[in-house]
Tab-separated table of C-alpha atoms in Angstrom:
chain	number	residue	atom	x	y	z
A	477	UNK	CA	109.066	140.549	152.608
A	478	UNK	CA	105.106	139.790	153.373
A	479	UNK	CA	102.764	142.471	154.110
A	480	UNK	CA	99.064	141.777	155.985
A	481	UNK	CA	96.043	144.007	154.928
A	482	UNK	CA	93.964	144.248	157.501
A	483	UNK	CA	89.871	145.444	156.506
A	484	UNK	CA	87.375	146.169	159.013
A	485	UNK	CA	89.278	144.174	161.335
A	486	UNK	CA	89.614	141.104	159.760
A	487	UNK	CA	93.235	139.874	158.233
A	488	UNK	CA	92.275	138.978	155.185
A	489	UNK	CA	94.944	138.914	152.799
A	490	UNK	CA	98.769	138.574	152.231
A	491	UNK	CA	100.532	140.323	149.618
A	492	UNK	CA	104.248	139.272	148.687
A	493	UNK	CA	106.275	141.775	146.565
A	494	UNK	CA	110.320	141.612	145.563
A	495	UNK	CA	112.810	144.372	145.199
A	496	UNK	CA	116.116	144.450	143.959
A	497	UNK	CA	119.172	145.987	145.833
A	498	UNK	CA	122.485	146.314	145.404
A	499	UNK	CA	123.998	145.942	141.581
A	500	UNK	CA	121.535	145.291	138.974
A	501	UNK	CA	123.801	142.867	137.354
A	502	UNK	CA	123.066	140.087	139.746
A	503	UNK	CA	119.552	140.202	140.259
A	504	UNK	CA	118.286	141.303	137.015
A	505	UNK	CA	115.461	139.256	135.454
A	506	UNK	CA	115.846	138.003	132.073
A	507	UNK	CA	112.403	138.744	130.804
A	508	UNK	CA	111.908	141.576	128.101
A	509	UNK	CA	115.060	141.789	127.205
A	510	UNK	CA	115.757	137.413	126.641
A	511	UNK	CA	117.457	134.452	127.591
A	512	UNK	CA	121.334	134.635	127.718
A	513	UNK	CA	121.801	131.275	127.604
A	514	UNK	CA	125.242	129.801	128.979
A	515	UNK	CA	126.746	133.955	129.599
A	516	UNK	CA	125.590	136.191	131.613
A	517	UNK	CA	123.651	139.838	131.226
A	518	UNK	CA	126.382	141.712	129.374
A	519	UNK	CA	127.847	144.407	130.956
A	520	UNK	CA	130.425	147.168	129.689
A	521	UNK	CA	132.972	148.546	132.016
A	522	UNK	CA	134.796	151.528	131.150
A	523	UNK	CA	138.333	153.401	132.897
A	524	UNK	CA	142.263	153.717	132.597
A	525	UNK	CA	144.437	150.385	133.379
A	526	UNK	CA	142.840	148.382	131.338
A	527	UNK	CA	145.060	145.845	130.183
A	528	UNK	CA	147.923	147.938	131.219
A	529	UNK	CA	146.566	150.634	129.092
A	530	UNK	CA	147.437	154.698	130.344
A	531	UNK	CA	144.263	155.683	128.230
A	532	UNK	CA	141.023	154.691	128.898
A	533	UNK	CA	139.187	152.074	127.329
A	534	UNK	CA	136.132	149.737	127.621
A	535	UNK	CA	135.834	146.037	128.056
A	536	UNK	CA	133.495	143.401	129.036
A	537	UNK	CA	133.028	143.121	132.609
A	538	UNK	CA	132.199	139.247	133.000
A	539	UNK	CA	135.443	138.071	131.290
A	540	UNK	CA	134.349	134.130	131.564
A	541	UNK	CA	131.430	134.597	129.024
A	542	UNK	CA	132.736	137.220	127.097
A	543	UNK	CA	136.940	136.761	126.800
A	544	UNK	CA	138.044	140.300	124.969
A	545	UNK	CA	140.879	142.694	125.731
A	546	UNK	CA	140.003	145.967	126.504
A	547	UNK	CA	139.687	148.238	123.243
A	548	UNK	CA	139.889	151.953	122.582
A	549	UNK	CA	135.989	152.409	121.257
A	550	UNK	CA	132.928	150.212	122.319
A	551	UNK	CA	131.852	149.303	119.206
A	552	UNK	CA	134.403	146.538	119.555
A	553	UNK	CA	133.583	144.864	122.407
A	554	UNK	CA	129.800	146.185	121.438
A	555	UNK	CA	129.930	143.654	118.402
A	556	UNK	CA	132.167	140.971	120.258
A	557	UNK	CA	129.694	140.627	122.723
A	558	UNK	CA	126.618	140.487	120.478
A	559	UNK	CA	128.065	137.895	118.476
A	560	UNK	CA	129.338	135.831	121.326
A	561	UNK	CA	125.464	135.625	122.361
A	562	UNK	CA	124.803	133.899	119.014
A	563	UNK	CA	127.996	131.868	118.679
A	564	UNK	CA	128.939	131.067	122.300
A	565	UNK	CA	126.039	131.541	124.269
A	566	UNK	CA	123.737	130.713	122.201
A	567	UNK	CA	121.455	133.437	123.353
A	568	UNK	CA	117.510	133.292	122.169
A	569	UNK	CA	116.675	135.486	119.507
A	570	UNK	CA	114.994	138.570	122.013
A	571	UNK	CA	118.723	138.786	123.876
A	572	UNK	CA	119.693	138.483	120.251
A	573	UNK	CA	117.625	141.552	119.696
A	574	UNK	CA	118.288	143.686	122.618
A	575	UNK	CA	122.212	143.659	122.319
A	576	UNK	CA	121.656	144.954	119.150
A	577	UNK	CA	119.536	147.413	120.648
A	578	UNK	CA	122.313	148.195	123.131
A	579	UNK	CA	124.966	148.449	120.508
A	580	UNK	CA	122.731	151.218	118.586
A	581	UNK	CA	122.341	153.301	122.349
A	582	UNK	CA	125.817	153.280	122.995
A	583	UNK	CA	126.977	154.461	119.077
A	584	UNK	CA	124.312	157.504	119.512
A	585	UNK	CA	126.392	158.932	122.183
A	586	UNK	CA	129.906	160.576	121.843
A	587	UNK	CA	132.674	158.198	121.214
A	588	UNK	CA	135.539	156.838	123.532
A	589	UNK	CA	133.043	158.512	126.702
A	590	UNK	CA	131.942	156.650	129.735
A	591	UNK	CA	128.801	157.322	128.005
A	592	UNK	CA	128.406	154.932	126.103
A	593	UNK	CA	128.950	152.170	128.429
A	594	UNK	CA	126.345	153.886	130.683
A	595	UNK	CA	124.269	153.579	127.488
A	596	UNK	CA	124.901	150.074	125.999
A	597	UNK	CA	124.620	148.744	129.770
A	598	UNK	CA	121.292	150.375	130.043
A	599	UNK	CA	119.571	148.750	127.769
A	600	UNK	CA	119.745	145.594	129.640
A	601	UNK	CA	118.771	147.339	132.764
A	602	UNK	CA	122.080	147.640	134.296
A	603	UNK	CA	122.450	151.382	135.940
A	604	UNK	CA	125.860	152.774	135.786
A	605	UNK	CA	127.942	156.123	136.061
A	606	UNK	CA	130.507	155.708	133.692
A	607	UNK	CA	129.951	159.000	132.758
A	608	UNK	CA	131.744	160.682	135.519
A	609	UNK	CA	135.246	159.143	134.817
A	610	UNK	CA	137.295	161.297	132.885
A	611	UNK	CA	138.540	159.849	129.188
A	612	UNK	CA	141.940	159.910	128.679
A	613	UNK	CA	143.258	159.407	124.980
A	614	UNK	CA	146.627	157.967	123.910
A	615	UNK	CA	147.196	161.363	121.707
A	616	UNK	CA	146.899	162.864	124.796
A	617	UNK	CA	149.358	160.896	126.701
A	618	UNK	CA	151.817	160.587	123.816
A	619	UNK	CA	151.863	164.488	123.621
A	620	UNK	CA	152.510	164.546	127.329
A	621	UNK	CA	155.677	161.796	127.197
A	622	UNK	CA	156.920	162.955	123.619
A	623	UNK	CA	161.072	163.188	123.135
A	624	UNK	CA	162.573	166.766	124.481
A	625	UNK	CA	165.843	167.580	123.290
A	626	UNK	CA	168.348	170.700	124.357
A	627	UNK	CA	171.861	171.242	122.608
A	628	UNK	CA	175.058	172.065	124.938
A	629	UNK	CA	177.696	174.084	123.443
A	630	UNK	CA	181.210	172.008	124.084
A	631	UNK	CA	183.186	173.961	126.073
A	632	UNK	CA	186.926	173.710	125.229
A	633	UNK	CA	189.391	171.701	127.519
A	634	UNK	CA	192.341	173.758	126.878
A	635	UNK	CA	194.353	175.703	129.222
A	636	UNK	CA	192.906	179.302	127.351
A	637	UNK	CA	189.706	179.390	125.046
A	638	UNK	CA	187.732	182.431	123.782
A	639	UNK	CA	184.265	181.271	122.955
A	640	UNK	CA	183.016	183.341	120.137
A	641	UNK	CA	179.130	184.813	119.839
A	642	UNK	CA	178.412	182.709	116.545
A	643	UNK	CA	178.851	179.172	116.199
A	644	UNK	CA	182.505	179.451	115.917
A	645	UNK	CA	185.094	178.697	118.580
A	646	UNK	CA	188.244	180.042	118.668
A	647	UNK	CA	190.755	177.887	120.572
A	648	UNK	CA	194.127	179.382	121.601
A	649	UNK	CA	196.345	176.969	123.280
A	650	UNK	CA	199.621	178.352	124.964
A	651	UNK	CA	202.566	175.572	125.694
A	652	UNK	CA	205.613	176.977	127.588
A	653	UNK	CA	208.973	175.124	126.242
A	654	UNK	CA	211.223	173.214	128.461
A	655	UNK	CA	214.854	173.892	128.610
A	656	UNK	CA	216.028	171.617	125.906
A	657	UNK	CA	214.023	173.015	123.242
A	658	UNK	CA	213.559	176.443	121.713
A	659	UNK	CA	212.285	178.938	123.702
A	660	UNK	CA	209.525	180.082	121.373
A	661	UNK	CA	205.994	180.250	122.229
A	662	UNK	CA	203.580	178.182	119.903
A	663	UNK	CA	200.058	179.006	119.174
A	664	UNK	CA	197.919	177.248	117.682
A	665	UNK	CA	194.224	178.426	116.253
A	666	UNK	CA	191.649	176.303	115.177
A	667	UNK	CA	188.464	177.759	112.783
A	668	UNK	CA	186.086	175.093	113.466
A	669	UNK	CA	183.071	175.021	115.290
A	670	UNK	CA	182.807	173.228	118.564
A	671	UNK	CA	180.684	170.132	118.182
A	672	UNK	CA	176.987	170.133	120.370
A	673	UNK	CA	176.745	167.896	122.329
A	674	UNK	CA	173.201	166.346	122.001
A	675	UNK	CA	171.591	165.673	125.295
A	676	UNK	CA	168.066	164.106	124.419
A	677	UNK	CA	165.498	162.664	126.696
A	678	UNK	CA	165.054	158.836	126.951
A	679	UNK	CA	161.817	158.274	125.211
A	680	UNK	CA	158.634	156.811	127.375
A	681	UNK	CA	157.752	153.041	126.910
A	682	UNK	CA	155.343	152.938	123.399
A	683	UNK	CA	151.964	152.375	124.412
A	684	UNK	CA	150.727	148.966	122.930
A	685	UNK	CA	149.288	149.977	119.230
A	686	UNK	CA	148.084	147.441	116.817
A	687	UNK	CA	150.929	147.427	114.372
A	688	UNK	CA	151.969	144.235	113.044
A	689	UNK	CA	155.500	142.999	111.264
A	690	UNK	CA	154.176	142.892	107.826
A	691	UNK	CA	155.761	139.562	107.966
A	692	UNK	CA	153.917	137.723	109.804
A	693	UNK	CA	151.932	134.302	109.331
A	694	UNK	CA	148.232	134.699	108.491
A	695	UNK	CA	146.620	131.607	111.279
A	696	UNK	CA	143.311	132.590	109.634
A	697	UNK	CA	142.845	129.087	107.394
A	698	UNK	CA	139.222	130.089	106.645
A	699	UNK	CA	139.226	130.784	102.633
A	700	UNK	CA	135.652	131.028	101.849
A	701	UNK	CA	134.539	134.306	100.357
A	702	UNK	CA	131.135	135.104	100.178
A	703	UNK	CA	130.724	138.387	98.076
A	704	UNK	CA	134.697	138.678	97.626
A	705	UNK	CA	134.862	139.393	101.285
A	706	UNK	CA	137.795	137.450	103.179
A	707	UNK	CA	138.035	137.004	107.096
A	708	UNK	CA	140.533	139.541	108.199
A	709	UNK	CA	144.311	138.172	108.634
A	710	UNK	CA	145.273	137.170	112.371
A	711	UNK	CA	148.550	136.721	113.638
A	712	UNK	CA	150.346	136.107	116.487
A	713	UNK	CA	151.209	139.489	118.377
A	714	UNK	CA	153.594	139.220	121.195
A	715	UNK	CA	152.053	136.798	123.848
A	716	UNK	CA	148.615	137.849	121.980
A	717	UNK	CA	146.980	137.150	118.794
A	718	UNK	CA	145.672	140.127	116.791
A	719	UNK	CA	143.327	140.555	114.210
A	720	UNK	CA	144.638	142.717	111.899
A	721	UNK	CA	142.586	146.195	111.829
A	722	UNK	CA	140.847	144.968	115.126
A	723	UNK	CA	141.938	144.659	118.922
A	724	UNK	CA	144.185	141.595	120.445
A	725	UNK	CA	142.952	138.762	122.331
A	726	UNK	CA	144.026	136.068	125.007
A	727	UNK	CA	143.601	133.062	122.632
A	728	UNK	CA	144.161	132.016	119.422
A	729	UNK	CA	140.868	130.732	119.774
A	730	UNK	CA	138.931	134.123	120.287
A	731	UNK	CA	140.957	135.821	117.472
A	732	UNK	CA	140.249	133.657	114.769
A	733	UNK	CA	136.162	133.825	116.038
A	734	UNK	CA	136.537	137.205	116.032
A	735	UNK	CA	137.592	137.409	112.239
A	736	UNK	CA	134.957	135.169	111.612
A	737	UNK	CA	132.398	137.351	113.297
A	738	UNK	CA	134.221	140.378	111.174
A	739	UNK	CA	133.899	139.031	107.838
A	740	UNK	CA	130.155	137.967	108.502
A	741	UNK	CA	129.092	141.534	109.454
A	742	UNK	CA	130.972	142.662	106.196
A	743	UNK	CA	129.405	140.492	104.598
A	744	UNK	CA	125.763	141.289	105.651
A	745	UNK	CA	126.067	144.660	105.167
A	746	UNK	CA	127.193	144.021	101.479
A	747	UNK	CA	124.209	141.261	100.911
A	748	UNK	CA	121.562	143.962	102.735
A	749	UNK	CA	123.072	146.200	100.618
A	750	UNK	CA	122.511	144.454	97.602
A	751	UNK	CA	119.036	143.308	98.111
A	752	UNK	CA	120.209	139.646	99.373
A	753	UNK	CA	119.707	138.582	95.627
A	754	UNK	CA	120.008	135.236	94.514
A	755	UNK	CA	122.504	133.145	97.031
A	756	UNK	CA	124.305	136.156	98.183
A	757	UNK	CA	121.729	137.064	101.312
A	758	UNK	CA	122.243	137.421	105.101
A	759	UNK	CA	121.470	134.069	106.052
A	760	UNK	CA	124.350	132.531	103.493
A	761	UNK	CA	127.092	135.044	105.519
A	762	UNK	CA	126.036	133.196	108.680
A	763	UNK	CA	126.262	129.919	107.529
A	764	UNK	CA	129.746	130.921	106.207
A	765	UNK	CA	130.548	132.003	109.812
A	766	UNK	CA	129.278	128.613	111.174
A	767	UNK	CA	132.029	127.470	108.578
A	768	UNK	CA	134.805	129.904	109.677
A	769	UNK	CA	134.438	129.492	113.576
A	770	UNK	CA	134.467	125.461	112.646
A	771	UNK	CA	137.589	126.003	110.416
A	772	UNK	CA	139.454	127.370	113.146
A	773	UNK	CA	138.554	124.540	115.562
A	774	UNK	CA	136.611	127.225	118.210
């Protein structure tokens, strides 16, 4: 749009100005907060479905640059995403910056709440109102579809029964005799309780969980250690690949990144935590994770 100043009669001037409208995400400038590189402006979506999840959950919302499942906290697709923009993206070192900035808004606020989203997305200038959808937790749902069970007392199938007020049944069966035997009448009385019957509820369908058969073959090749800290185990999970401890992912690719990514944030911590003394510093655990992701052929 062009606006004309008009002063003492003369037009003198044109002024051009910009606004944005609609979603942020698509017209948001990438100075002050960096340069992206290949991805996009991350953005954190969060709701129920996910994934075929009941509960809610969070995930990335541009699924090209940043392929992750959905997963119960943000801090997990917080720290995906971050490290994608170093590994992936190759992201300059402000975008670098603010995601990490992003990741410390959205762990401020209450955990597994639309909150967070609201807050990580905000940080890259991305308004949204995550806040209003309700959070649904798989306790919650697994206390609403647990197992009920009732007991039915067996009722007899004789021609005469007297059902007793304690667990025992008394069964009295009457049989007339025919003409070519004795003309007796035979009773017969049986002590023991009647067997319940068990009548239990069929359970509801598990809700995917993160348990793994304890057999299963570590694809994580990787066997560099920096500081005694190994890449976490991935295996294959279904149609999925999971890192053990962590969420599951698409490709076998992704999975074995993301224990790469894992065992380089362990592994930074430790060094900060030690002072980054001699070879065991911050910038050796990311040339070990140049090593891992290269390892694994991603």
């Amino acid at each position: 749009a062009t606006l004309t100043f008009t002063v003492s009669g003369t037009a003198t001037a044109t002024a051009a100005f910009t606004f944005t409208a609609g979603f942020p995400a698509s017209t948001a400038s990438v100075s002050g907060i960096g340069n992206f590189g290949s991805c996009s402006i991350p953005q954190v979506e969060f709701g129920a479905g996910f994934d075929g999840r009941l509960e809610t959950s969070f995930r990335p919302v541009d699924q090209a640059s940043y392929n992750h499942t959905s997963a119960d906290t943000i801090g997990v697709i917080a720290d995906f995403i971050c490290s994608a923009l170093v590994n992936t993206c190759h992201a300059d070192s402000t975008a670098q910056a603010t995601c990490a900035k992003a990741q410390a808004a959205a762990a401020a606020q209450p955990p597994q709440e639309g909150i967070d989203a609201d807050a990580f997305n905000a940080v890259f200038g991305i308004q949204t109102n995550f806040e209003d959808v309700a959070a649904v937790s798989s306790v919650s749902i697994t206390s609403s579809t647990s197992t009920s069970s009732t007991s039915v007392e067996a009722q007899p199938t004789s021609s005469t029964a007297t059902v007793a007020s304690t667990d025992t049944t008394e069964l009295t069966t009457s049989t007339t005799p025919s003409a070519a035997t004795s003309t007796g009448d035979a009773t017969i009385t049986s002590s023991s309780p009647a067997a319940p019957i068990s009548s239990t509820a069929a359970a509801a369908t598990p809700l995917p969980t993160n348990t793994l058969n304890s057999g299963s073959s570590n694809l994580q090749t990787f066997t560099g250690s920096l500081g005694g800290i190994a890449p976490p185990t991935v295996v294959v999970s279904g149609l999925q690949f999971q890192v053990v401890g962590n969420s599951l992912f698409k490709s076998k690719g992704d999975a074995l990144a993301r224990s790469c990514s894992i065992q380089k944030n362990d592994c930074a911590d430790a060094a900060n935590a030690s002072g980054n003394k001699g070879s065991f510093t911050v910038a050796a655990c990311n040339t070990q994770q140049s090593a891992c992701i290269a390892a694994g052929g991603t």
